[in-house]
XYZ file of C-alpha atoms in Angstrom:
61
model
C 13.380 -28.983 -82.770
C 15.105 -32.002 -84.190
C 18.695 -32.468 -82.803
C 21.100 -34.910 -84.168
C 21.841 -37.796 -81.791
C 21.373 -35.422 -78.394
C 18.143 -35.074 -76.630
C 17.444 -32.154 -74.650
C 16.801 -32.381 -70.530
C 15.578 -29.209 -68.598
C 18.235 -28.267 -66.130
C 17.953 -24.811 -63.972
C 15.953 -23.008 -65.931
C 18.023 -23.635 -69.363
C 18.185 -26.697 -71.293
C 21.303 -29.504 -70.876
C 22.268 -31.191 -74.101
C 22.965 -34.826 -73.324
C 24.332 -37.672 -75.417
C 22.065 -40.746 -75.054
C 25.118 -42.863 -74.028
C 26.151 -40.275 -71.080
C 23.040 -41.248 -68.997
C 22.099 -44.678 -68.062
C 19.630 -45.834 -65.563
C 19.195 -49.100 -64.174
C 16.965 -50.478 -61.828
C 16.264 -53.791 -60.345
C 13.985 -55.712 -62.421
C 10.300 -55.175 -61.952
C 7.744 -58.397 -62.343
C 5.038 -58.019 -64.646
C 1.771 -57.306 -61.960
C -0.652 -60.080 -61.740
C -3.097 -58.013 -58.811
C -6.674 -59.221 -58.961
C -7.671 -56.070 -56.425
C -6.605 -52.838 -56.282
C -4.962 -52.888 -53.068
C -2.727 -55.418 -54.668
C -1.997 -53.014 -57.476
C -1.173 -50.582 -55.146
C 1.197 -52.746 -53.725
C 2.745 -53.576 -56.790
C 2.863 -49.585 -57.977
C 4.693 -48.902 -54.404
C 7.372 -51.743 -55.052
C 8.352 -49.823 -58.269
C 8.269 -46.346 -56.863
C 10.736 -47.929 -54.236
C 13.214 -49.683 -56.828
C 12.948 -45.761 -58.728
C 13.841 -44.008 -55.576
C 16.555 -46.281 -54.444
C 18.053 -46.266 -57.722
C 18.039 -42.470 -57.571
C 15.796 -42.028 -60.460
C 13.079 -40.317 -58.728
C 13.433 -38.424 -55.400
C 12.235 -39.497 -52.005
C 9.707 -36.932 -50.166
């Protein structure tokens, strides 16, 4: 399905056409992980999730 200059996103059972410049998300920079253990990696990942939630990109539970 080709849509020149438009993307389709799911929207309540219908597809909503949007222009790339109509939606812009920008969150605080997340540094690359330097984790060497699984708990450190989990902590880095949770920081990223928190930033996505704070920016309104991901719903909080």
